[in-house]
Every structure is written in structure tokens, then in C-alpha cells.
mmCIF file of C-alpha atoms in Angstrom:
data_model
loop_
_atom_site.group_PDB
_atom_site.id
_atom_site.type_symbol
_atom_site.label_atom_id
_atom_site.label_comp_id
_atom_site.label_asym_id
_atom_site.label_seq_id
_atom_site.Cartn_x
_atom_site.Cartn_y
_atom_site.Cartn_z
ATOM 1 C CA MET A 1 39.696 -30.639 -149.124
ATOM 2 C CA ASP A 2 36.206 -30.766 -147.625
ATOM 3 C CA ILE A 3 34.736 -31.025 -151.121
ATOM 4 C CA ALA A 4 37.083 -33.880 -152.086
ATOM 5 C CA ALA A 5 36.512 -35.781 -148.826
ATOM 6 C CA SER A 6 32.741 -35.236 -149.066
ATOM 7 C CA LEU A 7 32.613 -36.517 -152.646
ATOM 8 C CA SER A 8 34.404 -39.645 -151.452
ATOM 9 C CA LYS A 9 31.895 -40.111 -148.628
ATOM 10 C CA LEU A 10 28.890 -39.533 -150.914
ATOM 11 C CA ALA A 11 30.265 -41.970 -153.516
ATOM 12 C CA ASP A 12 30.742 -44.726 -150.966
ATOM 13 C CA GLY A 13 27.668 -46.637 -152.094
ATOM 14 C CA MET A 14 28.309 -46.020 -155.786
ATOM 15 C CA SER A 15 31.912 -47.208 -155.949
ATOM 16 C CA SER A 16 33.064 -50.702 -155.044
ATOM 17 C CA ASP A 17 36.043 -49.151 -153.206
ATOM 18 C CA GLU A 18 36.581 -46.043 -151.079
ATOM 19 C CA PRO A 19 37.261 -43.289 -153.648
ATOM 20 C CA MET A 20 39.729 -41.348 -151.481
ATOM 21 C CA THR A 21 42.725 -43.662 -151.206
ATOM 22 C CA ALA A 22 44.947 -41.209 -149.314
ATOM 23 C CA ASN A 23 44.125 -38.162 -147.175
ATOM 24 C CA TYR A 24 47.332 -36.830 -145.658
ATOM 25 C CA SER A 25 45.729 -33.901 -143.798
ATOM 26 C CA HIS A 26 43.021 -36.205 -142.389
ATOM 27 C CA THR A 27 40.382 -33.632 -143.334
ATOM 28 C CA GLN A 28 36.922 -34.895 -142.397
ATOM 29 C CA PRO A 29 33.934 -34.356 -144.720
ATOM 30 C CA THR A 30 31.140 -32.020 -143.644
ATOM 31 C CA LEU A 31 29.061 -31.753 -146.841
ATOM 32 C CA ASN A 32 26.127 -34.125 -146.717
ATOM 33 C CA SER A 33 24.603 -33.907 -150.187
ATOM 34 C CA LEU A 34 25.610 -33.343 -153.788
ATOM 35 C CA GLU A 35 23.759 -30.010 -153.659
ATOM 36 C CA GLU A 36 25.980 -28.896 -150.763
ATOM 37 C CA VAL A 37 29.047 -30.012 -152.717
ATOM 38 C CA LEU A 38 27.996 -28.017 -155.795
ATOM 39 C CA ALA A 39 27.367 -24.917 -153.663
ATOM 40 C CA ALA A 40 30.829 -25.280 -152.105
ATOM 41 C CA VAL A 41 32.380 -25.738 -155.563
ATOM 42 C CA GLU A 42 30.833 -22.446 -156.698
ATOM 43 C CA GLN A 43 32.147 -20.682 -153.576
ATOM 44 C CA VAL A 44 35.713 -21.876 -154.110
ATOM 45 C CA GLN A 45 35.616 -21.240 -157.867
ATOM 46 C CA ALA A 46 34.723 -17.615 -157.173
ATOM 47 C CA LYS A 47 37.798 -17.307 -154.919
ATOM 48 C CA ILE A 48 40.297 -18.730 -157.438
ATOM 49 C CA THR A 49 39.095 -17.108 -160.671
ATOM 50 C CA ASP A 50 42.126 -14.827 -160.850
ATOM 51 C CA LEU A 51 44.644 -16.955 -158.972
ATOM 52 C CA PRO A 52 47.797 -16.806 -161.134
ATOM 53 C CA GLY A 53 50.328 -19.396 -162.235
ATOM 54 C CA HIS A 54 50.418 -23.111 -161.585
ATOM 55 C CA PRO A 55 48.301 -23.021 -158.380
ATOM 56 C CA GLY A 56 45.481 -21.283 -160.239
ATOM 57 C CA ASP A 57 45.652 -23.644 -163.224
ATOM 58 C CA TYR A 58 45.710 -26.673 -160.928
ATOM 59 C CA LEU A 59 42.852 -25.607 -158.678
ATOM 60 C CA ARG A 60 40.577 -24.484 -161.513
ATOM 61 C CA ALA A 61 40.980 -27.894 -163.177
ATOM 62 C CA MET A 62 40.262 -29.655 -159.888
ATOM 63 C CA LEU A 63 37.164 -27.576 -159.116
ATOM 64 C CA LYS A 64 35.791 -28.099 -162.619
ATOM 65 C CA SER A 65 36.178 -31.847 -162.129
ATOM 66 C CA PHE A 66 34.543 -31.749 -158.687
ATOM 67 C CA GLY A 67 31.500 -30.014 -160.117
ATOM 68 C CA THR A 68 31.253 -32.453 -163.008
ATOM 69 C CA LEU A 69 31.682 -35.450 -160.707
ATOM 70 C CA ALA A 70 28.898 -34.242 -158.410
ATOM 71 C CA ARG A 71 26.547 -33.770 -161.361
ATOM 72 C CA TYR A 72 27.513 -37.160 -162.830
ATOM 73 C CA MET A 73 26.855 -38.864 -159.491
ATOM 74 C CA GLY A 74 23.437 -37.233 -159.313
ATOM 75 C CA ASP A 75 22.312 -37.940 -162.874
ATOM 76 C CA GLU A 76 22.364 -41.534 -164.123
ATOM 77 C CA ASN A 77 21.913 -40.265 -167.691
ATOM 78 C CA TYR A 78 24.935 -37.929 -167.609
ATOM 79 C CA ASN A 79 26.937 -38.392 -170.809
ATOM 80 C CA TYR A 80 29.923 -40.652 -170.134
ATOM 81 C CA LYS A 81 32.332 -39.067 -172.622
ATOM 82 C CA ASP A 82 31.528 -35.571 -171.334
ATOM 83 C CA ALA A 83 32.199 -36.712 -167.776
ATOM 84 C CA VAL A 84 35.556 -38.279 -168.714
ATOM 85 C CA ARG A 85 36.567 -35.115 -170.576
ATOM 86 C CA ASP A 86 35.778 -32.771 -167.679
ATOM 87 C CA ILE A 87 36.971 -35.039 -164.844
ATOM 88 C CA LEU A 88 40.072 -36.742 -166.302
ATOM 89 C CA GLU A 89 40.832 -34.098 -168.981
ATOM 90 C CA VAL A 90 40.760 -36.818 -171.643
ATOM 91 C CA GLU A 91 38.907 -36.737 -174.968
ATOM 92 C CA LEU A 92 37.869 -40.377 -175.076
ATOM 93 C CA LYS A 93 37.845 -42.065 -178.462
ATOM 94 C CA GLU A 94 38.185 -45.460 -180.082
ATOM 95 C CA ILE A 95 41.792 -46.644 -180.441
ATOM 96 C CA PRO A 96 42.584 -47.139 -184.165
ATOM 97 C CA GLN A 97 43.174 -50.681 -185.445
ATOM 98 C CA GLU A 98 46.541 -49.741 -186.939
ATOM 99 C CA ASN A 99 47.847 -49.095 -183.416
ATOM 100 C CA PHE A 100 46.959 -52.679 -182.458
ATOM 101 C CA ASP A 101 48.549 -54.044 -185.636
ATOM 102 C CA ARG A 102 51.789 -52.144 -185.147
ATOM 103 C CA LEU A 103 52.265 -53.441 -181.610
ATOM 104 C CA ALA A 104 51.211 -57.008 -182.491
ATOM 105 C CA GLN A 105 53.747 -57.101 -185.335
ATOM 106 C CA ARG A 106 56.578 -56.064 -183.016
ATOM 107 C CA ILE A 107 55.633 -58.736 -180.460
ATOM 108 C CA ASP A 108 55.274 -61.345 -183.201
ATOM 109 C CA ALA A 109 58.727 -60.623 -184.614
ATOM 110 C CA LYS A 110 60.410 -61.174 -181.238
ATOM 111 C CA LEU A 111 58.456 -64.361 -180.428
ATOM 112 C CA THR A 112 59.219 -65.730 -183.897
ATOM 113 C CA GLU A 113 62.913 -65.046 -183.251
ATOM 114 C CA TRP A 114 62.554 -67.119 -180.054
ATOM 115 C CA GLY A 115 61.145 -70.058 -182.034
ATOM 116 C CA TYR A 116 57.393 -69.699 -181.426
ATOM 117 C CA THR A 117 55.051 -70.622 -184.275
ATOM 118 C CA GLY A 118 51.427 -70.002 -185.247
ATOM 119 C CA THR A 119 49.456 -66.769 -185.407
ATOM 120 C CA PRO A 120 50.780 -63.782 -183.450
ATOM 121 C CA TYR A 121 48.169 -64.343 -180.746
ATOM 122 C CA GLU A 122 48.884 -68.098 -180.568
ATOM 123 C CA LYS A 123 52.540 -67.246 -180.011
ATOM 124 C CA ILE A 124 51.618 -64.861 -177.202
ATOM 125 C CA ALA A 125 49.503 -67.547 -175.518
ATOM 126 C CA LYS A 126 52.280 -70.154 -175.802
ATOM 127 C CA TRP A 127 54.935 -67.780 -174.472
ATOM 128 C CA GLN A 128 52.752 -66.751 -171.538
ATOM 129 C CA ASP A 129 52.152 -70.410 -170.683
ATOM 130 C CA ASP A 130 55.887 -71.092 -170.779
ATOM 131 C CA LYS A 131 56.541 -68.263 -168.309
ATOM 132 C CA ARG A 132 53.601 -69.035 -166.016
ATOM 133 C CA ILE A 133 54.028 -68.654 -162.243
ATOM 134 C CA PRO A 134 52.160 -71.217 -160.121
ATOM 135 C CA ALA A 135 49.633 -69.467 -157.860
ATOM 136 C CA ASP A 136 51.483 -70.569 -154.728
ATOM 137 C CA GLN A 137 54.704 -68.924 -155.953
ATOM 138 C CA VAL A 138 53.291 -65.484 -156.837
ATOM 139 C CA ILE A 139 54.170 -63.876 -153.496
ATOM 140 C CA ALA A 140 57.709 -65.315 -153.445
ATOM 141 C CA THR A 141 58.246 -63.948 -156.960
ATOM 142 C CA ALA A 142 56.992 -60.537 -155.811
ATOM 143 C CA GLU A 143 59.448 -60.428 -152.954
ATOM 144 C CA ARG A 144 62.316 -61.375 -155.281
ATOM 145 C CA PHE A 145 61.741 -58.334 -157.492
ATOM 146 C CA LEU A 146 60.689 -55.988 -154.687
ATOM 147 C CA ASP A 147 64.137 -55.527 -153.145
ATOM 148 C CA LYS A 148 65.734 -54.777 -156.522
ATOM 149 C CA SER A 149 63.089 -52.245 -157.536
ATOM 150 C CA ARG A 150 63.285 -50.511 -154.141
ATOM 151 C CA ILE A 151 67.057 -50.086 -154.346
ATOM 152 C CA TYR A 152 67.204 -48.885 -157.944
ATOM 153 C CA ALA A 153 64.101 -46.692 -157.827
ATOM 154 C CA SER A 154 65.842 -44.812 -155.025
ATOM 155 C CA LYS A 155 69.015 -44.456 -157.114
ATOM 156 C CA ARG A 156 67.407 -43.584 -160.461
ATOM 157 C CA VAL A 157 64.038 -42.006 -159.761
ATOM 158 C CA ARG A 158 63.105 -40.821 -156.259
ATOM 159 C CA LYS A 159 64.547 -41.264 -152.783
ATOM 160 C CA LEU A 160 62.032 -41.961 -150.029
ATOM 161 C CA PRO A 161 62.206 -41.031 -146.341
ATOM 162 C CA GLU A 162 64.008 -43.149 -143.783
ATOM 163 C CA GLY A 163 61.924 -45.969 -142.380
ATOM 164 C CA GLU A 164 59.611 -46.415 -145.370
ATOM 165 C CA GLY A 165 58.777 -49.899 -146.513
ATOM 166 C CA ILE A 166 56.291 -52.487 -147.665
ATOM 167 C CA ASP A 167 54.686 -53.920 -144.542
ATOM 168 C CA SER A 168 53.437 -57.079 -146.285
ATOM 169 C CA VAL A 169 52.837 -58.723 -149.659
ATOM 170 C CA ASN A 170 49.626 -60.747 -149.769
ATOM 171 C CA PRO A 171 47.615 -63.048 -152.065
ATOM 172 C CA ILE A 172 43.881 -62.560 -152.633
ATOM 173 C CA GLN A 173 41.095 -64.245 -154.599
ATOM 174 C CA GLY A 174 37.641 -63.230 -155.781
ATOM 175 C CA VAL A 175 38.469 -59.612 -156.725
ATOM 176 C CA TYR A 176 38.364 -57.870 -160.134
ATOM 177 C CA TRP A 177 41.758 -56.167 -159.941
ATOM 178 C CA SER A 178 45.223 -57.634 -160.555
ATOM 179 C CA GLY A 179 47.298 -55.797 -157.979
ATOM 180 C CA LEU A 180 46.634 -53.283 -155.221
ATOM 181 C CA SER A 181 48.889 -50.880 -153.364
ATOM 182 C CA GLU A 182 47.463 -49.584 -150.090
ATOM 183 C CA TYR A 183 49.015 -46.833 -147.995
ATOM 184 C CA ILE A 184 48.663 -47.650 -144.303
ATOM 185 C CA GLY A 185 50.433 -44.540 -142.977
ATOM 186 C CA ASP A 186 53.801 -43.550 -141.538
ATOM 187 C CA TYR A 187 55.530 -44.351 -144.853
ATOM 188 C CA GLN A 188 54.331 -47.971 -144.831
ATOM 189 C CA GLY A 189 52.475 -49.752 -147.626
ATOM 190 C CA ARG A 190 50.781 -53.067 -148.251
ATOM 191 C CA LEU A 191 50.738 -54.896 -151.611
ATOM 192 C CA THR A 192 48.126 -57.471 -152.588
ATOM 193 C CA PHE A 193 47.986 -59.579 -155.766
ATOM 194 C CA ASN A 194 45.093 -61.499 -157.285
ATOM 195 C CA ILE A 195 46.167 -65.142 -157.612
ATOM 196 C CA ASP A 196 42.976 -66.131 -159.473
ATOM 197 C CA ARG A 197 44.364 -64.627 -162.660
ATOM 198 C CA PRO A 198 47.281 -66.210 -164.563
ATOM 199 C CA TRP A 199 50.679 -64.594 -163.979
ATOM 200 C CA ASN A 200 54.001 -64.937 -165.762
ATOM 201 C CA VAL A 201 57.356 -63.751 -164.480
ATOM 202 C CA PRO A 202 58.172 -60.799 -166.793
ATOM 203 C CA THR A 203 54.602 -59.471 -166.661
ATOM 204 C CA PHE A 204 54.686 -59.694 -162.895
ATOM 205 C CA ALA A 205 57.847 -57.570 -162.804
ATOM 206 C CA CYS A 206 55.884 -54.834 -164.603
ATOM 207 C CA ILE A 207 52.934 -55.110 -162.199
ATOM 208 C CA LEU A 208 55.191 -55.126 -159.162
ATOM 209 C CA THR A 209 56.962 -51.905 -160.165
ATOM 210 C CA HIS A 210 53.531 -50.394 -160.917
ATOM 211 C CA GLU A 211 52.232 -51.128 -157.419
ATOM 212 C CA GLY A 212 55.507 -50.670 -155.540
ATOM 213 C CA TYR A 213 58.680 -48.841 -156.607
ATOM 214 C CA PRO A 214 58.713 -46.369 -158.328
ATOM 215 C CA GLY A 215 54.918 -46.639 -158.753
ATOM 216 C CA HIS A 216 52.021 -46.246 -156.326
ATOM 217 C CA HIS A 217 53.875 -46.908 -153.081
ATOM 218 C CA THR A 218 56.525 -44.357 -154.049
ATOM 219 C CA TYR A 219 53.820 -41.763 -154.752
ATOM 220 C CA TYR A 220 51.843 -42.442 -151.579
ATOM 221 C CA THR A 221 54.937 -42.275 -149.389
ATOM 222 C CA LEU A 222 56.583 -39.316 -151.097
ATOM 223 C CA TRP A 223 53.434 -37.173 -151.019
ATOM 224 C CA ASP A 224 52.959 -37.874 -147.298
ATOM 225 C CA TYR A 225 56.572 -36.871 -146.675
ATOM 226 C CA LEU A 226 56.298 -33.711 -148.796
ATOM 227 C CA TYR A 227 53.089 -32.708 -147.006
ATOM 228 C CA ARG A 228 54.691 -33.156 -143.592
ATOM 229 C CA GLU A 229 57.670 -31.084 -144.770
ATOM 230 C CA GLY A 230 55.387 -28.246 -145.918
ATOM 231 C CA LYS A 231 56.314 -28.803 -149.572
ATOM 232 C CA LEU A 232 52.914 -30.116 -150.722
ATOM 233 C CA PRO A 233 49.894 -27.877 -150.130
ATOM 234 C CA MET A 234 46.924 -29.301 -148.243
ATOM 235 C CA GLU A 235 44.659 -28.822 -151.267
ATOM 236 C CA ALA A 236 46.806 -31.326 -153.183
ATOM 237 C CA ALA A 237 47.609 -33.699 -150.305
ATOM 238 C CA TYR A 238 45.218 -36.507 -151.151
ATOM 239 C CA VAL A 239 44.364 -39.030 -153.862
ATOM 240 C CA LEU A 240 40.766 -39.133 -155.115
ATOM 241 C CA ILE A 241 39.538 -41.631 -157.673
ATOM 242 C CA ASN A 242 37.922 -39.536 -160.434
ATOM 243 C CA SER A 243 39.953 -36.337 -160.620
ATOM 244 C CA PRO A 244 42.403 -34.771 -163.120
ATOM 245 C CA ILE A 245 45.439 -36.213 -161.303
ATOM 246 C CA ASN A 246 44.382 -39.783 -162.135
ATOM 247 C CA CYS A 247 46.273 -40.050 -165.449
ATOM 248 C CA LEU A 248 49.478 -39.058 -163.642
ATOM 249 C CA PHE A 249 48.745 -41.347 -160.699
ATOM 250 C CA GLU A 250 48.223 -44.394 -162.935
ATOM 251 C CA GLY A 251 50.385 -43.323 -165.874
ATOM 252 C CA ALA A 252 53.668 -43.052 -163.978
ATOM 253 C CA PRO A 253 53.219 -46.525 -162.418
ATOM 254 C CA GLU A 254 52.389 -47.865 -165.907
ATOM 255 C CA VAL A 255 55.771 -46.492 -167.062
ATOM 256 C CA ALA A 256 57.590 -47.269 -163.790
ATOM 257 C CA ILE A 257 59.523 -50.195 -165.228
ATOM 258 C CA HIS A 258 60.775 -47.895 -167.999
ATOM 259 C CA PHE A 259 61.929 -45.341 -165.392
ATOM 260 C CA LEU A 260 64.104 -48.141 -163.952
ATOM 261 C CA GLY A 261 65.468 -48.957 -167.416
ATOM 262 C CA TRP A 262 64.367 -52.586 -167.147
ATOM 263 C CA ASP A 263 62.723 -52.514 -170.583
ATOM 264 C CA ASP A 264 65.339 -50.360 -172.307
ATOM 265 C CA PRO A 265 68.383 -52.008 -173.939
ATOM 266 C CA ARG A 266 70.152 -48.637 -173.956
ATOM 267 C CA GLU A 267 70.177 -48.467 -170.141
ATOM 268 C CA ASP A 268 72.776 -50.107 -167.898
ATOM 269 C CA THR A 269 70.842 -52.281 -165.429
ATOM 270 C CA PRO A 270 73.226 -54.828 -163.859
ATOM 271 C CA GLU A 271 70.556 -55.927 -161.370
ATOM 272 C CA ILE A 272 68.724 -57.890 -164.083
ATOM 273 C CA THR A 273 70.078 -60.187 -166.802
ATOM 274 C CA ALA A 274 69.967 -59.419 -170.527
ATOM 275 C CA GLN A 275 67.462 -62.269 -170.960
ATOM 276 C CA GLU A 276 65.208 -60.890 -168.215
ATOM 277 C CA LYS A 277 65.287 -57.494 -169.916
ATOM 278 C CA GLU A 278 64.317 -58.929 -173.293
ATOM 279 C CA GLU A 279 61.425 -60.814 -171.711
ATOM 280 C CA ILE A 280 60.254 -57.733 -169.811
ATOM 281 C CA MET A 281 60.279 -55.756 -173.069
ATOM 282 C CA VAL A 282 57.961 -58.311 -174.680
ATOM 283 C CA ALA A 283 55.779 -58.501 -171.572
ATOM 284 C CA LYS A 284 55.427 -54.697 -171.521
ATOM 285 C CA ASP A 285 54.384 -54.679 -175.170
ATOM 286 C CA ILE A 286 51.826 -57.425 -174.507
ATOM 287 C CA MET A 287 50.480 -55.500 -171.519
ATOM 288 C CA ASP A 288 50.172 -52.371 -173.670
ATOM 289 C CA LEU A 289 48.315 -54.394 -176.296
ATOM 290 C CA GLN A 290 46.028 -55.862 -173.650
ATOM 291 C CA ARG A 291 45.379 -52.404 -172.204
ATOM 292 C CA MET A 292 44.336 -51.219 -175.660
ATOM 293 C CA TYR A 293 41.771 -54.021 -175.906
ATOM 294 C CA GLN A 294 40.551 -53.223 -172.396
ATOM 295 C CA THR A 295 40.288 -49.500 -173.119
ATOM 296 C CA ASN A 296 38.361 -50.066 -176.328
ATOM 297 C CA ALA A 297 36.074 -52.534 -174.513
ATOM 298 C CA ASN A 298 35.392 -49.855 -171.906
ATOM 299 C CA TYR A 299 34.680 -47.352 -174.686
ATOM 300 C CA TYR A 300 32.303 -49.722 -176.482
ATOM 301 C CA TYR A 301 30.406 -50.525 -173.275
ATOM 302 C CA ASN A 302 30.159 -47.075 -171.669
ATOM 303 C CA ALA A 303 30.167 -44.793 -174.729
ATOM 304 C CA GLU A 304 28.701 -46.972 -177.484
ATOM 305 C CA GLY A 305 26.272 -49.082 -175.458
ATOM 306 C CA TRP A 306 27.595 -52.534 -176.313
ATOM 307 C CA SER A 307 26.314 -55.432 -174.184
ATOM 308 C CA LYS A 308 28.374 -57.248 -171.549
ATOM 309 C CA GLU A 309 28.479 -60.350 -173.738
ATOM 310 C CA LYS A 310 29.702 -58.418 -176.762
ATOM 311 C CA VAL A 311 32.547 -56.589 -174.995
ATOM 312 C CA ILE A 312 33.750 -59.785 -173.281
ATOM 313 C CA GLU A 313 33.673 -61.562 -176.642
ATOM 314 C CA TYR A 314 35.729 -58.676 -178.060
ATOM 315 C CA MET A 315 38.367 -59.060 -175.328
ATOM 316 C CA LEU A 316 38.492 -62.839 -175.756
ATOM 317 C CA SER A 317 38.674 -62.676 -179.559
ATOM 318 C CA THR A 318 42.483 -62.621 -179.539
ATOM 319 C CA GLY A 319 42.716 -66.075 -177.956
ATOM 320 C CA TRP A 320 45.429 -65.048 -175.454
ATOM 321 C CA TYR A 321 43.374 -62.891 -173.073
ATOM 322 C CA SER A 322 41.982 -65.238 -170.392
ATOM 323 C CA GLU A 323 38.291 -65.418 -169.515
ATOM 324 C CA ILE A 324 39.100 -64.607 -165.873
ATOM 325 C CA GLU A 325 40.908 -61.426 -166.945
ATOM 326 C CA ALA A 326 38.127 -60.398 -169.346
ATOM 327 C CA ASN A 327 35.421 -60.832 -166.723
ATOM 328 C CA ASN A 328 37.487 -59.014 -164.097
ATOM 329 C CA THR A 329 38.041 -56.131 -166.511
ATOM 330 C CA PHE A 330 34.318 -55.938 -167.156
ATOM 331 C CA ARG A 331 33.558 -55.916 -163.419
ATOM 332 C CA TYR A 332 35.876 -52.919 -163.129
ATOM 333 C CA PHE A 333 34.595 -50.672 -165.915
ATOM 334 C CA SER A 334 30.931 -51.635 -165.569
ATOM 335 C CA ASN A 335 30.895 -50.008 -162.120
ATOM 336 C CA ARG A 336 29.489 -46.577 -162.921
ATOM 337 C CA TYR A 337 31.872 -44.706 -160.625
ATOM 338 C CA LYS A 338 35.022 -46.630 -161.544
ATOM 339 C CA ALA A 339 34.130 -46.392 -165.250
ATOM 340 C CA ILE A 340 35.243 -42.739 -165.201
ATOM 341 C CA TYR A 341 38.632 -43.759 -163.796
ATOM 342 C CA TYR A 342 39.259 -46.643 -166.165
ATOM 343 C CA PRO A 343 40.666 -44.699 -169.181
ATOM 344 C CA CYS A 344 43.388 -43.115 -167.032
ATOM 345 C CA TYR A 345 45.566 -46.251 -167.287
ATOM 346 C CA TYR A 346 45.866 -46.061 -171.065
ATOM 347 C CA TYR A 347 45.872 -42.285 -171.476
ATOM 348 C CA GLY A 348 48.081 -41.865 -168.418
ATOM 349 C CA ARG A 349 50.634 -44.287 -169.811
ATOM 350 C CA TRP A 350 50.975 -42.199 -172.964
ATOM 351 C CA ILE A 351 51.072 -38.749 -171.369
ATOM 352 C CA ILE A 352 53.784 -39.826 -168.902
ATOM 353 C CA GLN A 353 55.793 -41.746 -171.539
ATOM 354 C CA ALA A 354 55.616 -38.838 -173.986
ATOM 355 C CA GLY A 355 56.747 -36.403 -171.303
ATOM 356 C CA TYR A 356 59.664 -38.664 -170.359
ATOM 357 C CA GLU A 357 60.795 -38.868 -173.976
ATOM 358 C CA ALA A 358 60.598 -35.083 -174.369
ATOM 359 C CA PHE A 359 63.508 -34.668 -171.912
ATOM 360 C CA PRO A 360 67.074 -35.699 -172.781
ATOM 361 C CA LYS A 361 68.694 -38.234 -170.453
ATOM 362 C CA GLU A 362 70.735 -35.613 -168.623
ATOM 363 C CA ARG A 363 67.516 -33.778 -167.659
ATOM 364 C CA ARG A 364 65.499 -36.727 -166.354
ATOM 365 C CA GLU A 365 65.767 -35.504 -162.772
ATOM 366 C CA GLU A 366 63.960 -32.352 -163.877
ATOM 367 C CA TYR A 367 61.118 -34.406 -165.332
ATOM 368 C CA PHE A 368 60.880 -36.607 -162.237
ATOM 369 C CA HIS A 369 60.655 -33.452 -160.113
ATOM 370 C CA ILE A 370 57.743 -32.260 -162.271
ATOM 371 C CA ILE A 371 55.761 -35.501 -162.008
ATOM 372 C CA TYR A 372 56.615 -36.642 -158.458
ATOM 373 C CA ASP A 373 57.035 -33.438 -156.448
ATOM 374 C CA ILE A 374 54.551 -30.986 -158.002
ATOM 375 C CA PRO A 375 50.740 -31.448 -158.087
ATOM 376 C CA GLN A 376 49.714 -31.943 -161.728
ATOM 377 C CA THR A 377 46.600 -32.414 -163.800
ATOM 378 C CA ASN A 378 46.818 -33.409 -167.466
ATOM 379 C CA SER A 379 46.542 -29.774 -168.556
ATOM 380 C CA THR A 380 49.151 -28.465 -166.105
ATOM 381 C CA LEU A 381 51.550 -31.302 -166.936
ATOM 382 C CA ILE A 382 51.310 -30.638 -170.673
ATOM 383 C CA LYS A 383 51.943 -26.951 -170.003
ATOM 384 C CA ALA A 384 54.913 -27.756 -167.727
ATOM 385 C CA VAL A 385 56.546 -30.031 -170.326
ATOM 386 C CA ARG A 386 56.052 -27.435 -173.064
ATOM 387 C CA GLU A 387 57.609 -24.702 -170.943
ATOM 388 C CA ALA A 388 60.520 -26.839 -169.707
ATOM 389 C CA THR A 389 61.458 -28.236 -173.125
ATOM 390 C CA GLY A 390 60.436 -25.389 -175.409
ATOM 391 C CA LYS A 391 58.339 -27.880 -177.406
ATOM 392 C CA SER A 392 55.193 -25.809 -177.803
ATOM 393 C CA ASP A 393 53.587 -28.500 -179.949
ATOM 394 C CA PHE A 394 53.930 -31.240 -177.289
ATOM 395 C CA ASP A 395 50.737 -33.310 -177.586
ATOM 396 C CA PRO A 396 50.926 -36.648 -175.767
ATOM 397 C CA PHE A 397 47.532 -37.853 -176.998
ATOM 398 C CA GLN A 398 48.094 -37.329 -180.717
ATOM 399 C CA GLY A 399 47.571 -40.523 -182.688
ATOM 400 C CA ILE A 400 46.743 -42.820 -179.776
#
């Protein structure tokens, strides 16, 4: 915990945000240099070499990432792809064009059915404009969906302790991110949304469940509760930007709307209309497509050395990705510290979705227990899904 808290303190000037977003044990950092961190990493690694089972697998992955992060922070020439591999447990690569084409064709077919004309990307732009939320109505729209997601996340995914809640929902301008969930303690959260960027109703439903229920706020609150109950060990009772839990921590919120069944025609969801569900399904596909462009742009900039102008041009080339969004995305992944974190949205979405699909409907509670109640890295989660399902060939990153 001292290592994790100290890395957060030492990265304070390198990251645009505080890297440790939750620290349930309130451990204070005592290590004052990267050299001290690396020495502490070696000490702990020596203690856990033979630690068996899940705790050993988890801690060895975490300590490996700590060491890599400290070296990356101290060496501006550290290879980006190597750092992502050893910190996030992701082998970063370019997303194939056929993956874009497949998703674009599915979106195009639905928008054509709804009467939109033009190229696939022109149809996306027109549909988004039709569903646009005025900036002054973003917060009211958030509150409309918040109550529903809170009720049904509790019924279908994870119950939270008595007294939890969202303290406030707020607008903000001038930031690079779209939405932010902050944990303010005692099971209370605060949500903030960027009203500079264009929003539409079905997309906003996806973002709201990502930041709120059963996404980030659910995780923050549940992990605090589990720690207080003695069910979450201190060495896992925190959230650090740039660690092997990041794909889980962003991936489950990326799939949160699917956990609710709001994008699945096979699920009974009386709290939303059939039309709302169809629109959310299209919005989710468009968000996935956008995330693919963003993830490739990050890859081209940080791994291939493309210029700022070239990667922004790449993101804008579709004609439906706004200039505000493209520039905000660039501000995010061009920060050297946050650049490590950036791929966890895309890769996290696929590892969590693939795990969910590996379990039959009647065993979903078992999967939710694995991803909400037990500390996981990518490697431990893959192992847990393989063992629980008997699918020894489970590989969530194949073909993406």
C-alpha cells in the first residue's frame, strides 16, 4: 500500500489528475523517490515469490506493474508498448480495419431501416443530431436515468450498503474527459459531465451507467464496504491509475449498460421502452466504433510516433466525430502518465464482455461475484473464468 500511495504522490506532477482515486485504508506514502519505490518493490517481491493461489498471482502481477511504472516514470525514453504490457497486462496492437467495417455495417443497417440516407458516417452524424441534448438539459437527463439504473443495478447486478448515494450531479466545461465519477467517502459519490461536448440521449444513458450504476460508483462504494467488512484485503483496497486492475475498473463500466440488459433485446427490462432499447443498442455500437478510432489514434501517437495533427485528422476523418471530442481525446492520451491508462477502456470492454458471455444466464451471479467482489488483474481474471467455466481456451483479446 505504501508503494502504491507513494507512486501516486511521485506521479502528481506527471499526471493531470491524482493517480490514486480511492484509498480505503487511508495509507499515507513514505517513499520519497522512485529509487526508494524500486527498493521496496524488490523487498515485497522477495516475500511473495512462493505465495500460493489467487493472492500470490494477484500480488505478483501488481508488484511487476509497480516496478515497471517506477522505471517508466523515471525514463522518458521507456518503450510505450512494453510499459502497457507490463502495467496493464495488454499486448497493444493496431485494431484491424475489418473490425471497424463490421461494426459500421451493423450500425448502417439499423439507421437505414430508420430512414436515414447517405454514407454510413453521414447517417451516424444525422442520427446523433436528431437525438442531441441541449447543454442546459444534460444534468436533468442524467437524473432521469440515474434513479432507474440505481434500482435495477441493485436488483440485477450488485446490492450496495444502506445509505449510499450520488451526492450531486454537476456540469463542467474546459476539461478533456466526458464524465467523471468521484468517490467522496461514506458510500457517497459525485458525478460530473462535460457539457462542452455534444451529447445525445441514448449515448448519455451509456455514459451514465458507466459513471454511476453499476459502473464506477458501484465499484467505489462496494469496495469501501467490503474493506470495512474485512472481505477485501488492504493490499487491494485502493484504485491506482496505471495498474493491472485498470481493464476491469474501466471494462465493467463500459459494459455496465449490458449488465442491466438495456442493450439486449433478449432481456426483460420494463423500466425502458422498446424504442429506447433499440436506440441504446445503436448508441453502444457507435460508442464502440468511436472507442476503436480513439484507441488506434492513441496507438499511432504513442507507439508509432504520429504527429498531433495526423492523429486528430484520423479521428475526424469519419465526419461524425466532433472536433471537440477529437481534441479532448488527444489531450487525454498525449499526457505521458495517462497514456498508459488509455488502452484499458477498449481492452477492458472486451475482456469483461467476453467473460460475461462465457457464463450462462443462470450463472451470472457467479461472474458478478468474480468481477465485483474479488481483486482481479487481467491475468487472474482470465484464469478465474477458465477455471469456473472449464473453457481452457478462453482468450478475450483474440481478434480484437
